[in-house]
Amino acid sequence: MNEDQHERLRGHRIRTTLKRVPGILADLEPTPKRGSGAGTSEPKLPISETVLEASQVLRNVLVSWARITMEERHVPPPTEDTVPALVAYLTYHSEWLGRHPVGEEAEDEIADAIANLERLTDQPSATVFAGKCPECGGAIYGKEGRDAATCTTRDEHDEVCGTIVNVDEGRAQLLAQAASMFASAADIAAILPVEAATVRKWGSRGHLGGYCDVVTREGRWLIESVMERIEDGDRMAA
């Protein structure tokens, strides 16, 4: 994969990530009540201060990259100063943003802000990989924040496996197996409680074992060294 293909792929990832926002916002909109109160509405989810703060963080990130796009491309601003309008604006300019010298930073900031809000609003898609099923070997995904997960793999008779596993134990086994592997900052952020931008910062400062992929020119970091860095931070905070 050459540099041009890599930049196009980054733009595609930014566009795909932005497409998750409408679904998240839909869960925060009021829904009509039934019965005599049909003229009123109630929220689908209790909107906490934490969710509101995460929404504002997302908006600030989108405003920042929209402003950079507007100023450097010399194009008109978004039609409105709202999250949906900003998402539409950046989606339209996602290919250009992917080719920007700091496109990697844009991808990280947008992805982290959206993932944080998605997690807080408890979207059905907010799941974690709980490892392989000990019975059938299928992949098991559990809802984020839950202790147990059920294997939904179907056999040749279309019957569900149904094996229940402990999410923490499954992920612990997964991480133990993956500790000696190298992965991108984005992939590490998907399995460890750390943001991709933080992994890149640690790597650039020489705190992690790793190497630079000669094809994508992105860092590949030793998962074990990231885990140790997280543990060191936890001990210092305790």
Short mmCIF file of C-alpha atoms in Angstrom, two decimals:
data_model
loop_
_atom_site.label_atom_id
_atom_site.label_comp_id
_atom_site.label_asym_id
_atom_site.label_seq_id
_atom_site.Cartn_x
_atom_site.Cartn_y
_atom_site.Cartn_z
CA MET A 1 0.00 0.00 0.00
CA ASN A 2 1.52 3.33 -1.06
CA GLU A 3 1.12 6.67 0.67
CA ASP A 4 -1.76 7.77 -1.57
CA GLN A 5 -3.73 4.61 -0.80
CA HIS A 6 -3.00 4.99 2.89
CA GLU A 7 -4.31 8.56 2.92
CA ARG A 8 -7.44 7.57 1.01
CA LEU A 9 -8.04 4.78 3.51
CA ARG A 10 -7.71 7.25 6.39
CA GLY A 11 -10.31 9.50 4.76
CA HIS A 12 -12.61 6.51 4.40
CA ARG A 13 -12.18 5.65 8.09
CA ILE A 14 -12.99 9.23 9.10
CA ARG A 15 -16.13 9.16 6.94
CA THR A 16 -17.21 5.78 8.35
CA THR A 17 -16.67 6.94 11.93
CA LEU A 18 -18.71 10.10 11.37
CA LYS A 19 -21.62 7.99 10.09
CA ARG A 20 -22.06 6.59 13.61
CA VAL A 21 -23.03 10.00 15.03
CA PRO A 22 -26.68 10.18 13.80
CA GLY A 23 -27.47 6.91 15.56
CA ILE A 24 -25.98 8.19 18.80
CA LEU A 25 -27.89 11.46 18.60
CA ALA A 26 -31.13 9.57 17.91
CA ASP A 27 -30.87 7.94 21.33
CA LEU A 28 -30.67 11.37 22.95
CA GLU A 29 -33.78 12.76 21.25
CA PRO A 30 -37.19 12.68 22.94
CA THR A 31 -39.69 10.03 21.91
CA PRO A 32 -43.49 10.51 22.00
CA LYS A 33 -45.40 9.04 24.91
CA ARG A 34 -48.39 6.81 24.34
CA GLY A 35 -51.89 7.28 25.65
CA SER A 36 -53.26 10.53 27.00
CA GLY A 37 -49.82 12.12 27.06
CA ALA A 38 -49.23 11.64 23.36
CA GLY A 39 -48.65 15.34 22.91
CA THR A 40 -45.67 15.34 25.26
CA SER A 41 -42.37 13.58 25.07
CA GLU A 42 -39.81 11.90 27.25
CA PRO A 43 -36.12 11.17 26.72
CA LYS A 44 -35.12 7.71 25.55
CA LEU A 45 -32.17 7.89 27.93
CA PRO A 46 -31.53 9.84 31.12
CA ILE A 47 -29.14 12.49 29.86
CA SER A 48 -26.53 12.95 32.56
CA GLU A 49 -24.07 15.78 32.95
CA THR A 50 -21.34 13.40 31.81
CA VAL A 51 -23.18 12.70 28.56
CA LEU A 52 -23.79 16.41 28.00
CA GLU A 53 -20.11 17.13 28.58
CA ALA A 54 -19.12 14.37 26.14
CA SER A 55 -21.54 15.84 23.58
CA GLN A 56 -19.90 19.24 23.98
CA VAL A 57 -16.43 17.71 23.62
CA LEU A 58 -17.53 16.08 20.37
CA ARG A 59 -18.98 19.35 19.11
CA ASN A 60 -15.76 21.22 19.97
CA VAL A 61 -13.66 18.63 18.10
CA LEU A 62 -15.90 18.87 15.04
CA VAL A 63 -15.87 22.68 15.14
CA SER A 64 -12.07 22.70 15.33
CA TRP A 65 -11.59 20.48 12.25
CA ALA A 66 -14.38 22.21 10.35
CA ARG A 67 -12.62 25.54 10.93
CA ILE A 68 -9.31 24.13 9.69
CA THR A 69 -11.06 22.74 6.61
CA MET A 70 -12.83 26.02 5.92
CA GLU A 71 -9.71 28.16 6.33
CA GLU A 72 -7.24 25.96 4.46
CA ARG A 73 -9.55 24.87 1.63
CA HIS A 74 -11.10 28.35 1.33
CA VAL A 75 -14.60 26.88 1.28
CA PRO A 76 -17.85 28.14 2.85
CA PRO A 77 -18.52 27.22 6.50
CA PRO A 78 -21.10 24.61 7.58
CA THR A 79 -24.72 25.59 7.05
CA GLU A 80 -25.38 25.46 10.80
CA ASP A 81 -23.35 25.36 13.99
CA THR A 82 -24.86 22.04 15.07
CA VAL A 83 -23.39 18.56 15.43
CA PRO A 84 -25.42 17.08 12.52
CA ALA A 85 -24.39 19.96 10.23
CA LEU A 86 -20.75 19.65 11.29
CA VAL A 87 -20.83 15.89 10.72
CA ALA A 88 -22.26 16.39 7.22
CA TYR A 89 -19.64 19.06 6.48
CA LEU A 90 -16.68 16.94 7.58
CA THR A 91 -18.08 13.85 5.87
CA TYR A 92 -18.10 15.78 2.60
CA HIS A 93 -14.48 16.89 3.17
CA SER A 94 -13.28 13.60 4.70
CA GLU A 95 -11.04 12.64 1.78
CA TRP A 96 -9.23 15.98 1.97
CA LEU A 97 -8.94 15.64 5.74
CA GLY A 98 -7.45 12.17 5.37
CA ARG A 99 -4.73 13.61 3.13
CA HIS A 100 -3.95 16.51 5.48
CA PRO A 101 -0.47 16.47 7.11
CA VAL A 102 -2.19 16.08 10.50
CA GLY A 103 -4.92 13.79 9.19
CA GLU A 104 -3.85 11.08 11.61
CA GLU A 105 -4.48 13.47 14.50
CA ALA A 106 -7.87 14.39 13.04
CA GLU A 107 -8.84 10.73 12.80
CA ASP A 108 -7.79 10.08 16.39
CA GLU A 109 -9.58 13.08 17.89
CA ILE A 110 -12.82 12.46 15.99
CA ALA A 111 -12.82 8.73 16.72
CA ASP A 112 -12.05 9.18 20.42
CA ALA A 113 -14.77 11.82 20.93
CA ILE A 114 -17.39 9.73 19.13
CA ALA A 115 -16.41 6.50 20.90
CA ASN A 116 -16.62 8.20 24.30
CA LEU A 117 -20.11 9.56 23.66
CA GLU A 118 -21.20 6.23 22.17
CA ARG A 119 -20.02 4.41 25.29
CA LEU A 120 -21.79 6.81 27.65
CA THR A 121 -25.09 6.58 25.78
CA ASP A 122 -24.91 2.78 26.03
CA GLN A 123 -25.55 2.09 22.38
CA PRO A 124 -26.33 -1.55 21.53
CA SER A 125 -23.25 -1.46 19.29
CA ALA A 126 -21.05 -0.56 22.28
CA THR A 127 -19.68 -4.06 22.80
CA VAL A 128 -16.36 -5.53 23.87
CA PHE A 129 -14.64 -8.64 22.60
CA ALA A 130 -14.78 -11.23 25.41
CA GLY A 131 -12.51 -13.79 23.76
CA LYS A 132 -13.11 -17.18 22.16
CA CYS A 133 -15.85 -19.54 23.30
CA PRO A 134 -14.32 -22.50 25.25
CA GLU A 135 -16.96 -24.81 23.77
CA CYS A 136 -17.26 -23.97 20.06
CA GLY A 137 -14.35 -21.59 19.52
CA GLY A 138 -16.57 -18.79 18.22
CA ALA A 139 -15.95 -15.13 18.99
CA ILE A 140 -17.94 -13.80 21.95
CA TYR A 141 -18.95 -10.16 22.32
CA GLY A 142 -20.40 -8.76 25.52
CA LYS A 143 -22.19 -5.53 26.24
CA GLU A 144 -19.82 -2.97 27.69
CA GLY A 145 -20.14 -2.83 31.48
CA ARG A 146 -21.64 -6.33 31.84
CA ASP A 147 -19.90 -9.14 33.76
CA ALA A 148 -21.05 -12.01 31.55
CA ALA A 149 -21.52 -12.61 27.84
CA THR A 150 -23.27 -15.37 25.90
CA CYS A 151 -21.89 -17.08 22.82
CA THR A 152 -24.32 -16.58 19.93
CA THR A 153 -22.42 -18.70 17.41
CA ARG A 154 -24.73 -21.04 15.46
CA ASP A 155 -23.82 -24.58 14.39
CA GLU A 156 -24.72 -26.40 11.18
CA HIS A 157 -28.19 -27.05 12.59
CA ASP A 158 -28.70 -23.32 13.22
CA GLU A 159 -28.65 -23.87 16.98
CA VAL A 160 -27.09 -21.22 19.21
CA CYS A 161 -24.14 -22.34 21.34
CA GLY A 162 -25.33 -20.43 24.42
CA THR A 163 -22.14 -20.84 26.46
CA ILE A 164 -21.80 -18.09 29.08
CA VAL A 165 -18.37 -16.69 29.87
CA ASN A 166 -17.00 -14.12 32.29
CA VAL A 167 -16.10 -11.05 30.25
CA ASP A 168 -13.17 -9.99 32.46
CA GLU A 169 -11.67 -13.49 32.48
CA GLY A 170 -12.10 -13.86 28.73
CA ARG A 171 -10.45 -10.52 28.03
CA ALA A 172 -7.65 -11.29 30.51
CA GLN A 173 -6.86 -14.50 28.60
CA LEU A 174 -7.03 -12.62 25.32
CA LEU A 175 -4.65 -9.92 26.52
CA ALA A 176 -2.26 -12.52 27.95
CA GLN A 177 -2.06 -14.14 24.51
CA ALA A 178 -1.75 -10.79 22.74
CA ALA A 179 0.79 -9.25 25.12
CA SER A 180 3.74 -10.25 22.96
CA MET A 181 2.10 -8.96 19.76
CA PHE A 182 2.54 -5.61 18.02
CA ALA A 183 -0.47 -3.54 16.96
CA SER A 184 -1.44 -0.07 15.78
CA ALA A 185 -2.49 2.60 18.25
CA ALA A 186 -6.09 2.36 17.02
CA ASP A 187 -6.21 -1.42 17.48
CA ILE A 188 -4.69 -1.17 20.95
CA ALA A 189 -7.25 1.46 21.94
CA ALA A 190 -9.99 -0.99 20.95
CA ILE A 191 -8.88 -3.60 23.50
CA LEU A 192 -7.24 -1.56 26.27
CA PRO A 193 -8.53 1.37 28.38
CA VAL A 194 -6.38 3.94 26.62
CA GLU A 195 -6.88 6.39 23.75
CA ALA A 196 -5.05 5.93 20.46
CA ALA A 197 -3.58 9.44 20.72
CA THR A 198 -2.10 8.55 24.13
CA VAL A 199 -0.46 5.41 22.73
CA ARG A 200 1.09 7.44 19.93
CA LYS A 201 2.32 10.04 22.42
CA TRP A 202 3.94 7.38 24.59
CA GLY A 203 5.52 5.78 21.54
CA SER A 204 6.91 9.06 20.21
CA ARG A 205 8.50 9.71 23.60
CA GLY A 206 10.24 6.35 23.59
CA HIS A 207 8.18 4.80 26.38
CA LEU A 208 6.99 1.81 24.30
CA GLY A 209 8.59 -1.02 22.45
CA GLY A 210 7.70 -1.01 18.78
CA TYR A 211 8.62 -0.21 15.22
CA CYS A 212 7.42 1.80 12.23
CA ASP A 213 5.52 -0.06 9.52
CA VAL A 214 7.45 0.62 6.31
CA VAL A 215 4.26 0.42 4.23
CA THR A 216 1.76 2.50 6.21
CA ARG A 217 4.42 4.57 8.05
CA GLU A 218 2.42 4.08 11.25
CA GLY A 219 3.80 2.89 14.55
CA ARG A 220 3.26 -0.69 15.65
CA TRP A 221 3.54 -0.93 19.41
CA LEU A 222 4.18 -3.85 21.76
CA ILE A 223 0.88 -4.44 23.57
CA GLU A 224 2.67 -5.60 26.71
CA SER A 225 4.58 -2.32 26.99
CA VAL A 226 1.31 -0.37 26.70
CA MET A 227 -0.25 -2.53 29.44
CA GLU A 228 2.74 -1.84 31.69
CA ARG A 229 2.45 1.89 31.02
CA ILE A 230 -1.24 1.82 31.98
CA GLU A 231 -0.47 -0.13 35.16
CA ASP A 232 2.24 2.38 36.10
CA GLY A 233 -0.30 5.19 35.71
CA ASP A 234 -2.84 3.32 37.86
CA ARG A 235 -0.29 2.79 40.61
CA MET A 236 0.69 6.47 40.60
CA ALA A 237 -3.01 7.47 40.79
CA ALA A 238 -3.72 5.10 43.69
#
